[in-house]
Coordinates of C-alpha atoms in Angstrom, one line a residue:
Chain A
M1 CA -5.2 35.3 27.0
L2 CA -7.0 35.7 23.7
T3 CA -3.6 36.1 22.0
Y4 CA -2.5 32.9 23.7
I5 CA -5.5 31.0 22.5
L6 CA -5.1 32.3 19.0
F7 CA -1.4 31.4 19.0
T8 CA -2.3 27.9 20.1
L9 CA -4.9 27.6 17.4
V10 CA -2.4 28.7 14.7
V11 CA 0.1 26.1 16.0
G12 CA -2.7 23.6 16.0
S13 CA -3.4 24.4 12.3
I14 CA 0.3 24.0 11.4
Y15 CA 0.2 20.7 13.1
A16 CA -3.0 19.8 11.3
L17 CA -1.2 20.4 8.0
L18 CA 1.7 18.2 9.1
A19 CA -0.7 15.5 10.3
Q20 CA -2.4 15.5 6.9
S21 CA 1.1 15.1 5.3
L22 CA 1.8 12.1 7.5
M23 CA -1.7 10.7 6.8
L24 CA -1.0 10.7 3.1
S25 CA 2.5 9.1 3.2
W26 CA 2.0 6.8 6.2
G27 CA -1.7 6.2 6.5
L28 CA -2.6 5.9 2.9
A29 CA 0.7 4.8 1.2
G30 CA 2.1 2.9 4.1
L31 CA 5.4 4.7 4.0
V32 CA 6.7 5.3 7.5
N33 CA 8.0 8.9 7.1
L34 CA 10.1 9.8 10.2
G35 CA 11.5 12.7 8.2
L36 CA 8.5 15.0 8.6
A37 CA 10.4 17.6 10.5
G38 CA 13.0 17.7 7.7
F39 CA 10.4 18.5 5.1
F40 CA 8.8 21.0 7.4
A41 CA 12.2 22.6 7.7
V42 CA 12.9 22.6 4.0
G43 CA 9.6 24.5 3.4
A44 CA 10.3 27.0 6.2
Y45 CA 13.8 27.7 5.0
A46 CA 12.8 27.9 1.3
S47 CA 10.2 30.5 1.9
A48 CA 12.2 32.4 4.6
M49 CA 15.3 32.7 2.4
L50 CA 13.4 33.9 -0.6
T51 CA 11.2 36.4 1.2
T52 CA 13.7 37.7 3.7
W53 CA 16.9 37.9 1.7
E54 CA 15.5 38.2 -1.8
Q55 CA 12.5 40.2 -0.9
A56 CA 10.2 38.0 -2.9
P57 CA 6.5 38.2 -2.2
I58 CA 5.2 35.9 0.5
L59 CA 3.0 34.1 -2.0
V60 CA 6.1 33.3 -4.1
G61 CA 7.9 32.1 -1.0
V62 CA 5.0 29.8 0.0
F63 CA 4.8 28.4 -3.6
A64 CA 8.6 27.8 -3.6
A65 CA 8.3 26.0 -0.2
V66 CA 5.7 23.6 -1.6
L67 CA 7.9 22.9 -4.6
A68 CA 11.0 22.5 -2.4
G69 CA 9.2 20.1 -0.1
G70 CA 7.9 18.1 -3.0
F71 CA 11.3 18.0 -4.6
A72 CA 13.0 16.9 -1.4
G73 CA 10.3 14.2 -1.1
L74 CA 11.1 12.9 -4.5
L75 CA 14.8 12.8 -3.7
V76 CA 14.3 10.9 -0.5
C77 CA 11.8 8.6 -2.1
F78 CA 14.1 7.7 -5.0
S79 CA 17.1 7.2 -2.7
T80 CA 15.0 4.7 -0.7
L81 CA 13.1 2.9 -3.4
R82 CA 14.1 -0.5 -2.2
L83 CA 13.4 0.2 1.4
R84 CA 10.3 -0.5 3.3
D85 CA 9.0 -0.3 6.9
D86 CA 11.7 0.1 9.5
Y87 CA 14.4 0.7 7.0
L88 CA 12.6 3.5 5.3
A89 CA 11.8 4.9 8.7
I90 CA 15.5 5.0 9.7
V91 CA 16.6 6.7 6.4
T92 CA 13.9 9.3 6.6
L93 CA 14.8 10.0 10.3
G94 CA 18.4 10.5 9.1
F95 CA 17.2 12.8 6.4
A96 CA 15.5 15.1 8.9
E97 CA 18.6 15.2 11.1
I98 CA 20.8 15.9 8.0
V99 CA 18.5 18.9 7.2
R100 CA 18.8 20.2 10.7
I101 CA 22.5 19.7 11.0
V102 CA 23.2 21.2 7.6
A103 CA 21.0 24.2 8.6
S104 CA 23.0 24.6 11.8
N105 CA 26.4 24.4 10.2
E106 CA 26.3 25.9 6.7
V107 CA 26.2 29.5 7.9
W108 CA 26.6 30.9 4.4
L109 CA 23.5 29.1 3.2
T110 CA 21.1 29.2 6.1
G111 CA 22.5 31.6 8.7
G112 CA 23.6 28.7 10.9
T113 CA 22.2 28.3 14.4
D114 CA 21.2 32.0 14.5
G115 CA 18.6 31.1 12.0
I116 CA 16.8 33.7 9.8
S117 CA 15.1 36.4 11.7
G118 CA 12.8 39.2 10.4
V119 CA 11.0 36.8 8.1
P120 CA 8.1 38.9 6.7
V121 CA 4.7 38.1 8.3
M122 CA 1.4 37.6 6.4
I123 CA -0.6 40.1 8.4
A124 CA 1.2 43.3 9.8
R125 CA 2.2 42.7 13.4
D126 CA 1.2 46.1 14.6
T127 CA -2.5 45.3 14.0
G128 CA -2.5 43.6 17.4
I129 CA -5.0 40.9 17.7
W130 CA -5.7 41.0 14.0
F131 CA -2.2 39.7 13.4
H132 CA -3.0 36.5 15.1
L133 CA -6.6 36.3 13.9
G134 CA -5.7 36.9 10.3
T135 CA -2.8 34.4 10.4
L136 CA -5.2 31.9 12.0
L137 CA -7.7 32.4 9.2
I138 CA -5.0 31.9 6.6
T139 CA -3.7 28.7 8.2
V140 CA -7.2 27.3 8.7
A141 CA -7.9 28.1 5.1
A142 CA -4.8 26.1 4.2
V143 CA -5.9 23.2 6.4
I144 CA -9.3 23.2 4.7
L145 CA -7.8 23.4 1.3
V146 CA -5.5 20.4 1.9
Y147 CA -8.4 18.6 3.6
V148 CA -10.6 19.0 0.5
L149 CA -7.7 17.9 -1.7
Q150 CA -7.1 14.8 0.3
R151 CA -10.8 13.9 0.4
R152 CA -10.9 14.1 -3.4
L153 CA -7.7 12.1 -3.8
L154 CA -9.0 9.5 -1.4
A155 CA -12.2 9.1 -3.4
S156 CA -10.4 8.9 -6.7
P157 CA -9.1 5.8 -8.5
W158 CA -5.6 7.1 -7.5
G159 CA -6.5 7.0 -3.8
R160 CA -7.9 3.5 -4.2
A161 CA -4.8 2.3 -6.0
L162 CA -2.6 3.9 -3.3
R163 CA -4.4 1.9 -0.6
A164 CA -4.0 -1.2 -2.7
V165 CA -0.3 -0.6 -2.9
R166 CA -0.2 -0.1 0.9
E167 CA -2.0 -3.4 1.5
D168 CA 0.1 -5.6 -0.7
Q169 CA 2.7 -4.6 -3.2
T170 CA 2.8 -8.0 -4.9
V171 CA -0.9 -8.2 -5.5
A172 CA -0.9 -4.5 -6.6
S173 CA 1.8 -5.1 -9.1
V174 CA 0.1 -8.1 -10.7
A175 CA -3.0 -6.0 -10.8
G176 CA -1.1 -3.7 -13.2
K177 CA -0.2 -0.9 -10.7
S178 CA 3.3 0.6 -10.9
I179 CA 4.4 0.5 -7.2
V180 CA 7.2 3.0 -7.7
R181 CA 5.1 5.6 -9.4
F182 CA 2.4 5.6 -6.7
K183 CA 4.8 5.6 -3.8
A184 CA 6.8 8.5 -5.3
Q185 CA 3.7 10.5 -6.0
A186 CA 2.3 10.1 -2.6
F187 CA 5.6 10.7 -0.8
S188 CA 6.3 13.8 -2.8
L189 CA 2.9 15.2 -2.4
A190 CA 3.0 14.6 1.4
A191 CA 6.4 16.3 1.6
A192 CA 5.0 19.3 -0.3
I193 CA 2.2 19.6 2.2
A194 CA 4.8 19.6 5.0
G195 CA 6.7 22.2 3.1
L196 CA 3.6 24.4 3.0
A197 CA 3.2 24.0 6.8
G198 CA 6.9 25.1 7.2
A199 CA 6.4 28.2 5.1
L200 CA 3.3 29.3 7.0
Y201 CA 5.0 28.6 10.3
G202 CA 8.0 30.8 9.4
H203 CA 5.7 33.6 8.2
Y204 CA 3.9 33.5 11.6
T205 CA 6.8 33.4 14.0
S206 CA 8.9 35.5 11.6
Y207 CA 11.9 33.5 12.7
V208 CA 13.3 30.2 11.3
A209 CA 16.1 28.4 13.1
P210 CA 17.4 24.8 13.2
D211 CA 16.3 24.1 16.7
Q212 CA 12.6 24.5 15.7
F213 CA 12.8 21.3 13.7
Q214 CA 13.6 18.7 16.3
P215 CA 12.6 15.1 15.7
L216 CA 10.2 15.5 18.6
I217 CA 7.8 17.4 16.2
T218 CA 7.7 14.3 14.0
I219 CA 6.9 12.1 17.0
Y220 CA 4.1 14.5 18.1
I221 CA 2.6 14.3 14.7
F222 CA 2.8 10.5 14.7
L223 CA 0.9 10.6 18.1
A224 CA -1.7 13.0 16.7
V225 CA -2.3 10.9 13.6
T226 CA -2.3 7.7 15.5
A227 CA -4.9 9.0 18.0
G228 CA -7.0 10.7 15.3
G229 CA -7.0 7.9 12.7
N230 CA -4.1 7.5 10.3
A231 CA -6.0 6.9 7.1
R232 CA -8.6 9.6 7.3
P233 CA -8.1 13.3 6.6
A234 CA -10.6 14.3 9.3
G235 CA -8.9 12.0 11.8
A236 CA -5.5 13.5 11.2
V237 CA -6.8 17.1 11.5
L238 CA -8.8 16.2 14.7
G239 CA -5.8 14.5 16.2
A240 CA -3.5 17.4 15.6
Y241 CA -5.8 20.0 17.2
L242 CA -6.5 17.6 20.1
L243 CA -2.8 17.1 20.6
V244 CA -2.0 20.8 20.8
A245 CA -5.0 21.4 23.1
F246 CA -3.8 18.5 25.3
L247 CA -0.2 19.8 25.3
E248 CA -1.3 23.3 26.3
A249 CA -3.8 22.1 28.9
T250 CA -1.2 19.9 30.6
R251 CA 1.1 22.9 30.7
F252 CA -1.4 24.6 33.1
L253 CA -2.0 21.5 35.1
A254 CA 1.8 21.0 35.6
E255 CA 2.0 24.6 36.9
I256 CA -0.6 24.0 39.6
A257 CA 0.7 20.6 40.5
P258 CA 2.3 21.0 44.0
G259 CA 5.9 20.3 44.8
V260 CA 7.1 19.7 41.2
T261 CA 10.0 21.5 39.6
A262 CA 9.7 22.9 36.1
L263 CA 11.8 20.1 34.7
Q264 CA 9.7 17.5 36.4
A265 CA 6.6 19.2 35.2
A266 CA 7.8 19.0 31.6
A267 CA 8.5 15.3 32.0
L268 CA 5.0 14.9 33.5
R269 CA 3.5 16.4 30.4
E270 CA 5.3 13.9 28.2
I271 CA 4.1 11.1 30.4
A272 CA 0.5 12.5 30.3
V273 CA 0.7 12.6 26.4
G274 CA 1.8 9.0 26.4
I275 CA -1.0 7.9 28.8
G276 CA -3.5 9.9 26.8
L277 CA -2.5 8.0 23.6
V278 CA -2.7 4.6 25.4
F279 CA -6.1 5.6 26.7
V280 CA -7.4 6.6 23.2
L281 CA -6.0 3.4 21.5
T282 CA -7.5 1.2 24.2
L283 CA -10.9 2.6 23.5
R284 CA -10.5 3.1 19.8
P285 CA -7.7 0.9 18.4
D286 CA -7.9 2.5 14.9
G287 CA -7.9 6.0 16.2
L288 CA -10.9 8.3 16.9
L289 CA -11.9 8.4 13.3
P290 CA -10.9 5.0 11.7
E291 CA -10.5 4.5 8.0
R292 CA -13.7 4.3 6.0
S293 CA -14.1 2.4 2.9
Q294 CA -14.8 4.7 0.0
K295 CA -18.2 4.4 -1.4
A296 CA -18.3 1.7 -4.0
P297 CA -19.0 3.2 -7.4
A298 CA -22.6 3.4 -8.4
S299 CA -23.7 0.2 -10.0
Chain B
M1 CA -4.8 -22.2 -29.6
R2 CA -1.6 -21.9 -27.7
L3 CA -2.0 -18.9 -25.3
L4 CA 0.9 -19.5 -22.9
D5 CA 4.2 -20.8 -23.8
V6 CA 7.1 -21.1 -21.3
E7 CA 10.4 -22.2 -22.8
G8 CA 13.2 -23.5 -20.6
I9 CA 13.0 -20.8 -17.9
V10 CA 15.7 -20.7 -15.2
G11 CA 15.7 -18.5 -12.1
G12 CA 15.1 -18.0 -8.5
Y13 CA 15.2 -15.4 -5.7
A14 CA 18.9 -14.9 -5.7
S15 CA 20.8 -14.7 -9.0
A16 CA 23.3 -17.3 -7.9
E17 CA 20.8 -19.8 -6.6
H18 CA 18.4 -21.2 -9.2
I19 CA 15.3 -22.8 -7.9
V20 CA 13.8 -23.3 -11.3
K21 CA 16.5 -25.0 -13.4
G22 CA 14.8 -25.3 -16.7
V23 CA 11.1 -25.7 -17.0
A24 CA 8.9 -25.8 -20.1
L25 CA 5.2 -25.4 -19.8
S26 CA 2.3 -24.5 -22.1
A27 CA -1.4 -24.0 -21.9
D28 CA -4.0 -23.6 -24.7
A29 CA -7.3 -21.8 -24.8
D30 CA -10.1 -23.7 -23.0
E31 CA -7.5 -25.8 -21.2
V32 CA -6.9 -26.3 -17.5
V33 CA -3.3 -27.4 -16.8
T34 CA -2.1 -28.4 -13.3
I35 CA 1.5 -28.4 -12.0
I36 CA 2.2 -30.8 -9.2
G37 CA 5.4 -31.8 -7.5
P38 CA 7.0 -32.3 -4.1
N39 CA 7.7 -29.3 -1.8
G40 CA 10.5 -27.2 -3.0
A41 CA 10.2 -28.4 -6.6
G42 CA 9.9 -24.8 -7.8
K43 CA 6.2 -24.8 -8.7
S44 CA 5.4 -21.4 -7.1
T45 CA 8.7 -19.9 -8.2
A46 CA 7.9 -20.9 -11.8
L47 CA 4.7 -19.0 -11.6
K48 CA 6.5 -15.9 -10.2
L49 CA 9.0 -16.1 -13.0
I50 CA 6.2 -16.3 -15.6
S51 CA 4.3 -13.4 -14.1
G52 CA 7.3 -11.1 -13.8
L53 CA 7.5 -10.9 -10.0
L54 CA 10.9 -12.6 -10.5
S55 CA 12.9 -12.3 -13.7
P56 CA 14.1 -15.4 -15.4
S57 CA 17.8 -15.5 -16.1
Q58 CA 17.2 -17.8 -19.1
G59 CA 14.3 -19.0 -21.2
R60 CA 11.3 -17.2 -22.7
V61 CA 7.7 -16.6 -21.8
L62 CA 5.2 -16.0 -24.5
I63 CA 1.6 -14.9 -24.2
G64 CA -0.4 -15.5 -27.4
G65 CA 2.9 -15.6 -29.3
E66 CA 4.1 -12.3 -27.8
D67 CA 7.5 -12.5 -26.0
I68 CA 7.1 -10.9 -22.5
T69 CA 10.2 -12.3 -20.9
G70 CA 11.7 -10.1 -18.3
Q71 CA 9.0 -7.4 -18.4
S72 CA 7.6 -5.8 -15.3
P73 CA 4.5 -7.4 -13.7
Q74 CA 2.4 -4.5 -14.8
A75 CA 3.4 -4.9 -18.4
I76 CA 2.9 -8.6 -18.3
A77 CA -0.6 -8.1 -16.7
K78 CA -1.5 -5.7 -19.5
A79 CA -0.2 -8.2 -22.1
G80 CA -2.9 -10.6 -20.9
L81 CA -1.6 -12.7 -18.1
G82 CA -3.6 -12.8 -14.9
F83 CA -1.9 -14.0 -11.8
V84 CA -3.6 -15.0 -8.5
P85 CA -0.9 -15.3 -5.8
Q86 CA -1.2 -17.8 -3.0
E87 CA -3.4 -16.9 0.0
R88 CA -2.6 -13.2 0.6
N89 CA -4.2 -12.1 -2.7
V90 CA -6.8 -9.5 -2.0
F91 CA -6.7 -6.0 -0.5
G92 CA -8.1 -6.6 3.0
S93 CA -9.2 -3.1 3.9
L94 CA -10.8 -2.3 0.6
T95 CA -14.3 -3.4 -0.1
V96 CA -15.1 -6.1 -2.7
A97 CA -16.1 -3.5 -5.2
E98 CA -13.0 -1.5 -4.6
N99 CA -10.8 -4.6 -5.0
L100 CA -12.4 -5.3 -8.4
E101 CA -12.2 -1.7 -9.5
V102 CA -8.5 -1.3 -8.5
S103 CA -7.7 -4.5 -10.5
C104 CA -9.1 -3.2 -13.7
L105 CA -6.4 -2.4 -16.3
F106 CA -8.8 -0.3 -18.5
E107 CA -10.6 3.0 -18.5
R108 CA -13.2 3.7 -15.9
S109 CA -16.2 3.1 -18.2
A110 CA -14.8 -0.3 -19.1
A111 CA -14.3 -1.0 -15.4
K112 CA -18.0 -0.8 -14.7
K113 CA -18.8 -3.2 -17.4
R114 CA -16.2 -5.6 -16.2
M115 CA -17.5 -5.3 -12.7
E116 CA -21.0 -6.2 -13.8
E117 CA -19.6 -9.2 -15.6
A118 CA -17.8 -10.3 -12.4
Y119 CA -21.0 -9.9 -10.3
G120 CA -22.8 -12.0 -12.9
R121 CA -20.2 -14.7 -12.9
F122 CA -19.8 -14.8 -9.1
P123 CA -23.2 -13.8 -7.6
M124 CA -21.7 -14.0 -4.1
L125 CA -19.5 -11.0 -4.8
S126 CA -22.5 -9.0 -5.8
D127 CA -24.1 -9.5 -2.4
K128 CA -20.9 -8.6 -0.7
R129 CA -19.8 -5.7 -2.8
R130 CA -19.8 -3.2 0.0
V131 CA -18.1 -5.5 2.5
S132 CA -14.4 -5.2 3.2
A133 CA -12.4 -8.1 1.8
K134 CA -10.9 -9.0 5.1
S135 CA -14.3 -10.1 6.4
L136 CA -14.8 -12.7 3.6
S137 CA -14.3 -16.4 4.2
G138 CA -11.3 -18.2 2.7
G139 CA -13.3 -19.5 -0.2
Q140 CA -14.9 -16.2 -0.9
R141 CA -11.5 -14.5 -0.8
Q142 CA -10.2 -16.9 -3.4
I143 CA -13.2 -16.2 -5.6
L144 CA -12.6 -12.5 -5.2
A145 CA -9.0 -12.9 -6.1
M146 CA -9.9 -14.8 -9.2
A147 CA -12.5 -12.2 -10.1
M148 CA -9.8 -9.5 -9.7
A149 CA -7.4 -11.3 -12.0
L150 CA -10.3 -11.6 -14.6
M151 CA -10.9 -7.8 -14.4
G152 CA -7.8 -7.4 -16.6
K153 CA -9.4 -9.6 -19.3
P154 CA -6.5 -12.1 -19.3
R155 CA -5.8 -14.6 -22.0
A156 CA -4.0 -16.9 -19.6
L157 CA -4.6 -17.2 -15.9
L158 CA -2.0 -18.5 -13.3
L159 CA -3.4 -19.7 -10.0
D160 CA -1.0 -20.5 -7.1
E161 CA -2.6 -23.1 -4.9
P162 CA -6.1 -21.7 -5.2
T163 CA -7.6 -24.2 -2.8
A164 CA -4.9 -23.9 0.0
G165 CA -6.7 -23.8 3.3
L166 CA -10.2 -24.2 1.9
S167 CA -12.8 -26.7 3.1
P168 CA -13.4 -29.6 0.7
K169 CA -16.7 -28.1 -0.3
A170 CA -15.2 -24.7 -1.0
A171 CA -12.4 -26.3 -2.9
H172 CA -14.8 -28.2 -5.0
E173 CA -16.8 -25.1 -5.8
L174 CA -13.6 -23.2 -6.7
F175 CA -12.6 -26.0 -9.1
E176 CA -15.9 -25.8 -10.8
Y177 CA -15.5 -22.1 -11.3
I178 CA -12.0 -22.7 -12.7
R179 CA -13.4 -25.1 -15.3
S180 CA -16.1 -22.7 -16.3
I181 CA -13.6 -19.9 -16.7
A182 CA -11.5 -22.1 -19.0
K183 CA -14.5 -22.8 -21.1
E184 CA -14.6 -19.1 -22.1
G185 CA -11.4 -19.5 -24.0
I186 CA -8.9 -18.7 -21.2
A187 CA -5.8 -20.9 -20.6
I188 CA -5.5 -21.8 -17.0
L189 CA -2.2 -23.0 -15.4
M190 CA -2.4 -23.8 -11.7
V191 CA -0.2 -25.1 -9.0
E192 CA -2.0 -27.4 -6.6
Q193 CA -1.2 -29.3 -3.4
N194 CA -4.7 -30.9 -3.6
A195 CA -3.3 -33.0 -6.5
L196 CA -6.0 -35.6 -6.8
E197 CA -8.9 -33.3 -7.2
S198 CA -7.1 -30.8 -9.3
L199 CA -6.0 -33.6 -11.7
E200 CA -9.7 -34.5 -12.0
V201 CA -10.7 -31.1 -13.3
S202 CA -7.5 -30.6 -15.4
D203 CA -6.9 -31.6 -19.0
R204 CA -3.2 -31.9 -18.7
A205 CA -0.6 -32.0 -16.0
Y206 CA 3.1 -31.3 -15.4
V207 CA 5.2 -32.9 -12.7
L208 CA 8.1 -30.8 -11.6
V209 CA 10.9 -32.3 -9.5
D210 CA 13.9 -30.3 -8.3
G211 CA 13.3 -27.4 -10.6
R212 CA 12.9 -29.4 -13.8
N213 CA 10.2 -31.1 -15.8
H214 CA 9.8 -34.6 -14.7
L215 CA 6.8 -35.8 -16.5
D216 CA 3.8 -34.4 -18.4
G217 CA 0.8 -35.6 -20.2
P218 CA -3.0 -35.9 -20.0
A219 CA -4.2 -35.4 -16.4
E220 CA -5.7 -38.8 -16.3
T221 CA -2.5 -40.5 -17.4
V222 CA -0.4 -38.6 -14.8
A223 CA -3.0 -39.4 -12.1
N224 CA -2.7 -43.1 -12.8
D225 CA 1.0 -43.3 -13.2
P226 CA 2.1 -45.6 -10.5
D227 CA 5.3 -43.8 -9.6
I228 CA 3.5 -40.5 -9.4
R229 CA 0.8 -42.0 -7.2
R230 CA 3.4 -43.3 -4.9
L231 CA 5.5 -40.2 -4.8
F232 CA 3.0 -37.4 -4.7
L233 CA -0.5 -38.6 -4.4
G234 CA -0.2 -40.8 -1.3
G235 CA -1.4 -43.8 -3.2
R236 CA 0.1 -47.2 -2.8
A237 CA 1.4 -48.5 -6.2
T238 CA 2.0 -51.9 -4.8
K239 CA -1.8 -52.4 -4.3
P240 CA -3.4 -51.6 -7.6
T241 CA -6.9 -52.2 -6.2
G242 CA -6.4 -49.6 -3.5
V243 CA -5.2 -47.2 -6.2
D244 CA -8.4 -47.5 -8.2
Q245 CA -10.5 -46.7 -5.2
Q246 CA -8.4 -43.6 -4.5
A247 CA -8.6 -42.4 -8.1
N248 CA -12.3 -41.6 -7.6
P249 CA -12.6 -40.6 -3.9
P250 CA -16.2 -40.5 -2.7
R251 CA -17.7 -37.0 -2.6
H252 CA -19.4 -35.9 0.5

């Protein structure tokens, strides 16, 4: 049971990283990024390939995953420069699917649908509970690190300009802000954070395969960020942990519900998640922790 | 001193379809210049072409003698042209202070000084500095938008229908601010629907029709031109006495 709780918390932390990635690109920069699972996959594969096949140290793998995520983010951003809103969402969704389908089919590159197994773990597996606990500490440290970084960015002139760009591109451009530069930086940084999440995930499950990066993950993260508050780092983190807790809790509820098949139980969980979100948004339309104005500079 | 010079600009939203078909405008320091004209004459489009939001396919735009034609809006802002777009012109979820700070084109230390100047010029903003811009009234929002444009220390300021949707009192207050800004040596070029009152505070006026210059001259002359009165100002040229009454509408 303790192992299960620790496992859930590690997954929650990975989701919290993804949620912070989405908060940056969607909540702050206003870029609807439905390709989150794709950047997550790019990070997971980058680190898994380097550490499993090339025997690189895990730290090098994680660093490469961050770079690969950021680079993929730049690529997607510059190929969608003229797109906004729904159109950007469609293209990013397509990107995530391309990553997944390429990973499934290019066996020489990614191992195909078999995936990459035997990915080195961060804490030796034979340490029992310490394996989970140690990994949890590392992932929580990553969440905190990204959280602190985001808080600092948000309070900086860069963060302010980013929110201005999100609000109105015309006004931001006549106020002397380069729209393209801010969008590319935010999108790329967000993708790098998703890449980090992917690497940590691979080094926990020690297995990376295409079916782990279904679009459903992106949707879950959107739910988490919407419920938690999409323009506040703490909101994104809170939403992610709550979502994972909710998903796991409903798993037990579905088991004890009488006269329901496993398939129906799974569907009931999805319904419960939807109702939960509607409930949260009815009470708190801007999420549990809505956007706060940054303190005006001392005057 | 000539601060803004627009020479025969042509352009529009699509490259094939020109809305502005050849417009020449200018504005000097200390001068308020109004552009009037019927709907669809290309007034707002002309401002977008000048500020770089659209690129002119012909013609030149000069700020203080410097050719800025076809540059990006950021570069044009830095060259000394402030632009206040119509209505949606502040960042709603940012506070008043944040709106000002984000509009500064200079170093942070300079931003603080400019912000203090803005608060001194518009005391209302000082009281509301921690309030988010979306909770401001229409008139307050226009004042904030103007203060934002002034953060960049512009030499020329373009205003696109600054009094649209404002109460007569708020519009009157805004026009007074516009006059006082011009007195600091800034050239102001504005497009206005509220033609009568904007001509009263202006030094000169241009009339655009169908994307071209139709008429220009001292604001008073334009305001009293019988054709203009009949076409754009709602006056009746056939009854001169009525015209005179409308030239100076009573203030409430």
